[in-house]
CSV table of C-alpha atoms in Angstrom, one decimal:
chain,number,residue,atom,x,y,z
A,1,UNK,CA,42.5,-43.3,4.0
A,2,UNK,CA,39.1,-44.5,2.8
A,3,UNK,CA,37.4,-42.2,5.3
A,4,UNK,CA,39.4,-39.2,3.9
A,5,UNK,CA,38.5,-40.1,0.4
A,6,UNK,CA,34.8,-40.3,1.3
A,7,UNK,CA,35.0,-37.0,3.1
A,8,UNK,CA,36.7,-35.4,0.1
A,9,UNK,CA,34.1,-36.9,-2.2
A,10,UNK,CA,31.2,-35.6,0.1
A,11,UNK,CA,32.8,-32.1,0.1
A,12,UNK,CA,33.1,-32.0,-3.6
A,13,UNK,CA,29.5,-33.1,-3.9
A,14,UNK,CA,28.4,-30.3,-1.6
A,15,UNK,CA,30.4,-27.8,-3.6
A,16,UNK,CA,28.9,-29.0,-6.8
A,17,UNK,CA,25.4,-28.8,-5.3
A,18,UNK,CA,26.1,-25.3,-4.0
A,19,UNK,CA,27.4,-24.2,-7.4
A,20,UNK,CA,24.3,-25.7,-9.2
A,21,UNK,CA,22.0,-23.9,-6.7
A,22,UNK,CA,23.9,-20.6,-7.2
A,23,UNK,CA,23.7,-21.0,-11.1
A,24,UNK,CA,20.0,-21.8,-10.9
A,25,UNK,CA,19.5,-18.7,-8.8
A,26,UNK,CA,21.4,-16.6,-11.1
A,27,UNK,CA,19.6,-17.9,-14.1
A,28,UNK,CA,16.2,-17.2,-12.7
A,29,UNK,CA,17.3,-13.7,-11.6
A,30,UNK,CA,18.9,-13.0,-15.0
A,31,UNK,CA,15.8,-14.2,-16.8
A,32,UNK,CA,13.6,-11.8,-14.8
A,33,UNK,CA,16.2,-9.1,-15.2
A,34,UNK,CA,16.2,-9.4,-19.1
A,35,UNK,CA,12.4,-9.3,-19.5
A,36,UNK,CA,12.0,-6.7,-22.4
A,37,UNK,CA,10.9,-3.3,-21.1
A,38,UNK,CA,8.1,-3.3,-23.5
A,39,UNK,CA,6.6,-6.3,-22.0
A,40,UNK,CA,3.1,-6.0,-20.4
A,41,UNK,CA,3.0,-4.6,-16.9
A,42,UNK,CA,4.0,-7.1,-14.2
A,43,UNK,CA,1.3,-7.7,-11.6
A,44,UNK,CA,2.0,-8.2,-7.9
A,45,UNK,CA,-0.6,-9.3,-5.4
A,46,UNK,CA,-0.6,-8.3,-1.8
A,47,UNK,CA,-3.1,-9.6,0.9
A,48,UNK,CA,-5.3,-7.5,3.1
A,49,UNK,CA,-5.5,-7.5,6.8
A,50,UNK,CA,-7.9,-10.0,8.3
A,51,UNK,CA,-10.5,-7.1,8.7
A,52,UNK,CA,-10.1,-6.4,5.0
A,53,UNK,CA,-8.3,-3.1,5.6
A,54,UNK,CA,-5.0,-1.8,4.4
A,55,UNK,CA,-2.5,0.7,5.6
A,56,UNK,CA,0.8,2.0,4.1
A,57,UNK,CA,3.4,4.8,4.1
A,58,UNK,CA,4.4,6.8,1.1
A,59,UNK,CA,7.7,8.6,1.0
A,60,UNK,CA,9.9,10.1,-1.8
A,61,UNK,CA,13.2,11.8,-2.6
A,62,UNK,CA,15.0,10.2,0.3
A,63,UNK,CA,18.3,8.4,-0.5
A,64,UNK,CA,21.1,10.6,1.1
A,65,UNK,CA,22.8,8.1,3.5
A,66,UNK,CA,20.9,9.5,6.5
A,67,UNK,CA,21.7,13.2,5.9
A,68,UNK,CA,19.3,16.2,5.5
A,69,UNK,CA,17.1,14.7,8.2
A,70,UNK,CA,16.5,11.4,6.3
A,71,UNK,CA,17.3,9.5,9.5
A,72,UNK,CA,15.0,11.5,11.5
A,73,UNK,CA,12.1,11.0,8.9
A,74,UNK,CA,12.9,7.3,8.9
A,75,UNK,CA,12.5,7.1,12.8
A,76,UNK,CA,9.2,8.8,12.6
A,77,UNK,CA,8.1,6.6,9.7
A,78,UNK,CA,8.9,3.6,12.0
A,79,UNK,CA,6.9,5.0,14.8
A,80,UNK,CA,3.8,5.7,12.7
A,81,UNK,CA,4.3,2.4,10.8
A,82,UNK,CA,4.0,0.5,14.2
A,83,UNK,CA,0.9,2.4,15.3
A,84,UNK,CA,-0.9,1.8,12.0
A,85,UNK,CA,0.5,-1.7,11.6
A,86,UNK,CA,1.4,-1.0,7.9
A,87,UNK,CA,1.2,-3.6,5.3
A,88,UNK,CA,3.9,-2.0,3.0
A,89,UNK,CA,5.7,1.2,2.0
A,90,UNK,CA,5.5,3.1,-1.4
A,91,UNK,CA,8.6,5.1,-2.6
A,92,UNK,CA,7.8,7.7,-5.2
A,93,UNK,CA,11.3,7.7,-6.5
A,94,UNK,CA,14.7,9.5,-6.4
A,95,UNK,CA,15.7,6.7,-4.3
A,96,UNK,CA,19.5,7.3,-4.4
A,97,UNK,CA,21.1,10.6,-4.7
A,98,UNK,CA,22.6,12.3,-6.5
A,99,UNK,CA,23.1,9.8,-9.5
A,100,UNK,CA,21.3,6.6,-8.7
A,101,UNK,CA,23.3,3.4,-8.1
A,102,UNK,CA,26.6,2.6,-10.0
A,103,UNK,CA,26.0,-1.2,-9.7
A,104,UNK,CA,24.3,-4.0,-7.6
A,105,UNK,CA,27.4,-3.8,-5.4
A,106,UNK,CA,27.1,0.0,-4.8
A,107,UNK,CA,27.3,0.6,-1.0
A,108,UNK,CA,24.8,3.3,-1.4
A,109,UNK,CA,22.0,0.8,-1.4
A,110,UNK,CA,22.8,-0.2,2.2
A,111,UNK,CA,23.9,3.2,3.3
A,112,UNK,CA,20.8,5.0,2.1
A,113,UNK,CA,18.1,2.2,2.5
A,114,UNK,CA,19.0,-0.9,4.5
A,115,UNK,CA,20.8,0.9,7.3
A,116,UNK,CA,18.4,3.8,7.5
A,117,UNK,CA,15.0,2.2,7.6
A,118,UNK,CA,15.7,-0.2,10.4
A,119,UNK,CA,12.4,-0.1,12.5
A,120,UNK,CA,10.6,-3.3,12.8
A,121,UNK,CA,7.5,-1.9,11.4
A,122,UNK,CA,9.3,-0.9,8.1
A,123,UNK,CA,10.5,-4.5,7.5
A,124,UNK,CA,7.7,-4.8,4.9
A,125,UNK,CA,7.8,-4.7,1.1
A,126,UNK,CA,8.9,-1.4,-0.3
A,127,UNK,CA,7.2,-1.0,-3.7
A,128,UNK,CA,9.3,1.6,-5.6
A,129,UNK,CA,9.4,3.6,-8.9
A,130,UNK,CA,12.4,5.3,-10.4
A,131,UNK,CA,12.9,9.1,-10.3
A,132,UNK,CA,15.0,11.3,-12.6
A,133,UNK,CA,18.0,11.1,-10.3
A,134,UNK,CA,17.8,7.3,-10.4
A,135,UNK,CA,18.1,7.5,-14.2
A,136,UNK,CA,21.4,9.3,-13.9
A,137,UNK,CA,22.9,6.1,-12.6
A,138,UNK,CA,22.9,2.4,-13.7
A,139,UNK,CA,19.1,2.0,-13.9
A,140,UNK,CA,19.3,-1.8,-14.5
A,141,UNK,CA,21.3,-2.2,-11.3
A,142,UNK,CA,18.4,-0.7,-9.2
A,143,UNK,CA,15.9,-2.9,-11.0
A,144,UNK,CA,17.9,-6.0,-10.7
A,145,UNK,CA,16.2,-8.7,-8.5
A,146,UNK,CA,19.6,-9.7,-7.1
A,147,UNK,CA,19.2,-6.6,-4.8
A,148,UNK,CA,16.6,-8.6,-3.0
A,149,UNK,CA,19.4,-10.9,-1.8
A,150,UNK,CA,20.8,-7.8,-0.1
A,151,UNK,CA,17.5,-6.6,1.3
A,152,UNK,CA,14.4,-8.6,0.6
A,153,UNK,CA,12.2,-5.7,1.1
A,154,UNK,CA,13.3,-4.0,-2.2
A,155,UNK,CA,10.8,-4.3,-5.0
A,156,UNK,CA,11.5,-1.7,-7.8
A,157,UNK,CA,10.3,-1.9,-11.6
A,158,UNK,CA,9.8,0.7,-14.2
A,159,UNK,CA,6.0,0.2,-14.2
A,160,UNK,CA,3.8,-2.4,-12.6
A,161,UNK,CA,0.5,-3.0,-10.8
A,162,UNK,CA,0.0,-3.9,-7.2
A,163,UNK,CA,-3.3,-5.6,-6.7
A,164,UNK,CA,-5.1,-6.3,-3.5
A,165,UNK,CA,-8.8,-7.2,-3.1
A,166,UNK,CA,-9.5,-3.6,-2.1
A,167,UNK,CA,-7.3,-1.3,-4.4
A,168,UNK,CA,-5.2,-1.6,-7.6
A,169,UNK,CA,-2.2,0.6,-7.5
A,170,UNK,CA,-0.7,1.5,-10.8
A,171,UNK,CA,3.0,2.4,-10.7
A,172,UNK,CA,4.0,4.5,-13.7
A,173,UNK,CA,7.6,5.2,-15.0
A,174,UNK,CA,7.2,8.9,-15.5
A,175,UNK,CA,10.8,10.1,-16.2
A,176,UNK,CA,10.8,9.0,-19.9
A,177,UNK,CA,7.7,11.3,-20.4
A,178,UNK,CA,9.6,14.5,-19.6
A,179,UNK,CA,11.0,16.1,-22.8
A,180,UNK,CA,13.7,18.2,-21.2
A,181,UNK,CA,15.7,15.2,-20.0
A,182,UNK,CA,16.1,14.3,-23.7
A,183,UNK,CA,16.2,17.7,-25.4
A,184,UNK,CA,18.1,19.7,-22.8
A,185,UNK,CA,19.9,17.4,-20.2
A,186,UNK,CA,22.4,20.2,-19.4
A,187,UNK,CA,25.5,18.5,-17.9
A,188,UNK,CA,23.6,15.4,-16.8
A,189,UNK,CA,23.8,11.9,-18.3
A,190,UNK,CA,20.8,9.6,-18.3
A,191,UNK,CA,20.7,5.9,-18.7
A,192,UNK,CA,18.1,5.2,-21.3
A,193,UNK,CA,18.8,1.6,-21.9
A,194,UNK,CA,15.4,-0.2,-22.0
A,195,UNK,CA,13.6,3.0,-22.8
A,196,UNK,CA,14.9,3.9,-26.3
A,197,UNK,CA,13.3,4.1,-28.8
A,198,UNK,CA,11.4,6.5,-26.5
A,199,UNK,CA,8.4,6.9,-28.6
A,200,UNK,CA,7.8,3.0,-28.8
A,201,UNK,CA,8.4,2.8,-25.1
A,202,UNK,CA,5.8,5.4,-24.1
A,203,UNK,CA,3.2,4.2,-26.6
A,204,UNK,CA,3.5,0.6,-25.3
A,205,UNK,CA,3.4,1.9,-21.7
A,206,UNK,CA,0.2,4.0,-22.2
A,207,UNK,CA,-1.3,1.1,-24.1
A,208,UNK,CA,-0.7,-1.4,-21.4
A,209,UNK,CA,-1.7,1.0,-18.6
A,210,UNK,CA,-5.0,1.7,-20.3
A,211,UNK,CA,-5.7,-2.1,-20.7
A,212,UNK,CA,-4.7,-2.8,-17.0
A,213,UNK,CA,-6.9,0.0,-15.7
A,214,UNK,CA,-9.9,-0.9,-17.9
A,215,UNK,CA,-9.7,-4.5,-16.8
A,216,UNK,CA,-9.4,-3.7,-13.1
A,217,UNK,CA,-12.5,-4.6,-11.0
A,218,UNK,CA,-10.9,-3.1,-7.8
A,219,UNK,CA,-13.2,-0.8,-5.7
A,220,UNK,CA,-10.3,1.8,-5.5
A,221,UNK,CA,-7.8,2.8,-8.1
A,222,UNK,CA,-4.6,4.6,-7.3
A,223,UNK,CA,-1.7,5.6,-9.3
A,224,UNK,CA,2.0,6.4,-8.4
A,225,UNK,CA,4.7,8.1,-10.3
A,226,UNK,CA,7.7,10.2,-9.6
A,227,UNK,CA,6.7,13.4,-11.3
A,228,UNK,CA,3.7,15.5,-10.3
A,229,UNK,CA,0.7,16.0,-12.5
A,230,UNK,CA,-0.4,19.0,-10.4
A,231,UNK,CA,2.1,20.8,-8.0
A,232,UNK,CA,2.7,24.2,-6.5
A,233,UNK,CA,6.2,23.3,-5.7
A,234,UNK,CA,9.5,24.1,-7.4
A,235,UNK,CA,9.0,22.0,-10.5
A,236,UNK,CA,5.2,22.6,-10.8
A,237,UNK,CA,2.9,20.7,-13.1
A,238,UNK,CA,4.4,18.2,-15.6
A,239,UNK,CA,3.0,19.2,-19.0
A,240,UNK,CA,3.7,15.8,-20.6
A,241,UNK,CA,1.8,13.9,-17.9
A,242,UNK,CA,-1.1,16.2,-18.2
A,243,UNK,CA,-1.2,15.5,-21.9
A,244,UNK,CA,-0.6,11.7,-21.9
A,245,UNK,CA,-1.2,10.3,-18.4
A,246,UNK,CA,-3.9,12.4,-16.9
A,247,UNK,CA,-6.5,11.3,-19.6
A,248,UNK,CA,-5.9,7.7,-18.9
A,249,UNK,CA,-6.4,8.1,-15.1
A,250,UNK,CA,-9.6,10.3,-15.6
A,251,UNK,CA,-11.0,7.9,-18.1
A,252,UNK,CA,-10.6,5.0,-15.7
A,253,UNK,CA,-11.9,6.8,-12.4
A,254,UNK,CA,-8.7,6.9,-10.6
A,255,UNK,CA,-9.2,8.2,-7.1
A,256,UNK,CA,-5.6,9.2,-6.2
A,257,UNK,CA,-2.4,10.1,-7.9
A,258,UNK,CA,0.7,10.0,-5.6
A,259,UNK,CA,4.1,11.4,-6.6
A,260,UNK,CA,7.4,12.9,-5.3
A,261,UNK,CA,9.9,15.0,-7.3
A,262,UNK,CA,9.1,18.3,-5.5
A,263,UNK,CA,10.7,18.1,-2.1
A,264,UNK,CA,7.6,19.0,-0.1
A,265,UNK,CA,4.2,17.7,0.9
A,266,UNK,CA,1.1,18.7,-1.0
A,267,UNK,CA,-2.6,17.9,-1.4
A,268,UNK,CA,-4.3,19.3,-4.3
A,269,UNK,CA,-7.9,18.3,-5.3
A,270,UNK,CA,-9.2,18.0,-8.9
A,271,UNK,CA,-11.5,20.8,-9.9
A,272,UNK,CA,-13.4,18.8,-12.5
A,273,UNK,CA,-13.5,15.3,-11.0
A,274,UNK,CA,-12.9,13.3,-7.8
A,275,UNK,CA,-9.2,12.7,-8.1
A,276,UNK,CA,-6.7,13.7,-5.3
A,277,UNK,CA,-3.2,14.7,-6.2
A,278,UNK,CA,-0.8,13.9,-3.3
A,279,UNK,CA,2.9,14.9,-3.2
A,280,UNK,CA,5.2,13.1,-0.8
A,281,UNK,CA,8.7,14.3,-1.7
A,282,UNK,CA,10.0,15.2,1.7
A,283,UNK,CA,12.0,12.1,2.5
A,284,UNK,CA,15.3,14.1,3.1
A,285,UNK,CA,16.4,17.4,1.7
A,286,UNK,CA,13.5,19.9,1.5
A,287,UNK,CA,13.3,23.2,-0.3
A,288,UNK,CA,12.2,25.9,2.1
A,289,UNK,CA,10.3,28.8,0.8
A,290,UNK,CA,10.0,27.3,-2.7
A,291,UNK,CA,6.2,26.9,-2.9
A,292,UNK,CA,4.0,28.8,-5.3
A,293,UNK,CA,0.6,29.3,-3.5
A,294,UNK,CA,-0.1,32.4,-5.7
A,295,UNK,CA,-0.3,30.1,-8.6
A,296,UNK,CA,-3.3,28.3,-7.1
A,297,UNK,CA,-5.9,30.5,-8.9
A,298,UNK,CA,-8.6,27.9,-8.6
A,299,UNK,CA,-8.1,27.4,-4.8
A,300,UNK,CA,-7.6,23.7,-5.4
A,301,UNK,CA,-4.7,23.3,-2.9
A,302,UNK,CA,-5.9,21.9,0.4
A,303,UNK,CA,-2.4,21.6,2.0
A,304,UNK,CA,1.2,22.9,1.2
A,305,UNK,CA,4.3,22.3,3.3
A,306,UNK,CA,7.8,23.1,2.4
A,307,UNK,CA,9.6,20.7,4.9
A,308,UNK,CA,10.5,17.2,5.3
A,309,UNK,CA,7.9,14.4,6.1
A,310,UNK,CA,5.9,11.7,4.7
A,311,UNK,CA,2.4,10.4,4.2
A,312,UNK,CA,0.1,7.6,5.5
A,313,UNK,CA,-3.0,6.1,4.2
A,314,UNK,CA,-5.4,3.8,5.8
A,315,UNK,CA,-8.4,2.4,3.9
A,316,UNK,CA,-11.2,0.0,3.8
A,317,UNK,CA,-14.2,-0.6,1.4
A,318,UNK,CA,-15.9,2.6,2.4
A,319,UNK,CA,-13.3,5.2,3.1
A,320,UNK,CA,-9.6,6.2,2.8
A,321,UNK,CA,-7.9,8.4,5.4
A,322,UNK,CA,-4.9,10.3,4.2
A,323,UNK,CA,-2.4,11.9,6.8
A,324,UNK,CA,0.7,14.0,6.2
A,325,UNK,CA,3.4,14.1,9.0
A,326,UNK,CA,6.5,16.4,9.5
A,327,UNK,CA,10.0,15.4,10.5
A,328,UNK,CA,8.9,15.2,14.2
A,329,UNK,CA,5.9,12.9,13.4
A,330,UNK,CA,3.3,15.6,14.0
A,331,UNK,CA,0.2,15.5,11.9
A,332,UNK,CA,0.0,18.4,9.6
A,333,UNK,CA,-3.0,17.6,7.5
A,334,UNK,CA,-5.6,15.0,7.1
A,335,UNK,CA,-8.3,14.2,4.6
A,336,UNK,CA,-11.0,11.5,4.4
A,337,UNK,CA,-12.4,10.2,1.0
A,338,UNK,CA,-15.7,8.5,1.1
A,339,UNK,CA,-16.1,5.9,-1.6
A,340,UNK,CA,-19.7,5.5,-1.2
A,341,UNK,CA,-20.4,9.3,-1.8
A,342,UNK,CA,-17.4,9.9,-3.9
A,343,UNK,CA,-16.8,13.0,-1.8
A,344,UNK,CA,-14.3,14.3,0.7
A,345,UNK,CA,-14.7,15.9,4.1
């Protein structure tokens, strides 16, 4: 009888402890989740390899539950990731089609992410931004840190800074910049919680981005957004980013801007500076025959491809090597940037 009472008491204590731990976890997660959107940019630090180099993959516009060759692209990402011994993956947005996630319990998270990118080399942090399709769902679900209990790789925020001792990468929430999503959304509904009032949100974002880039002492400076600044794809240039974001990047000597949105692979060079514009939006469904090479009046495009694929980047203090791959893992284009000379070959 006494033993039974002791056992019952111990079980009750364990349940109480477990509940306390759960409440503690949920409180921490909720506090992180409820940080105001207008707060200063969050900073994440990532270590370099022992030889002080860094390598990573970039993919965008992918979340289609394995369809439209998403699984095939994922397989090749795993192969290249192993070869390069990548440190992390960058997602340029439109992570879950067609309308983002409905909640933190949406099976699409596993069906389009966890169960697709299964290679050992891809079990690294995925630093992700939101795309316009993500804004059609429950944005806060995709941003919620509780998703990390489902898959610890997932790191998604509106805007943030990834710092290494080699490069600072500035992730920018570009969807709220685009006027047509507000003035002419057609039959789409967007989740603007945390963004409205829009003018205040964008003003705060630009102010914080300027401060972070100005204070950065990194040798290299990259930026990531969903929408293109320069593109010869279906959507083309984004006027609002050229007006508001591009001056900040130029003033602070950004080396690279990476994006998705156009479902293709592109490399465009700056005609009046050293910045490279890289589109990696071929993670699943691609738009064959929907490129506009004739619009390249300045011959600034070094590479255009209207199929599926992804991008890799290897870098050290002296140079960065950019490679684009197709759905079969074949190298389509490569480009080396020399930091010492501020030139490319």
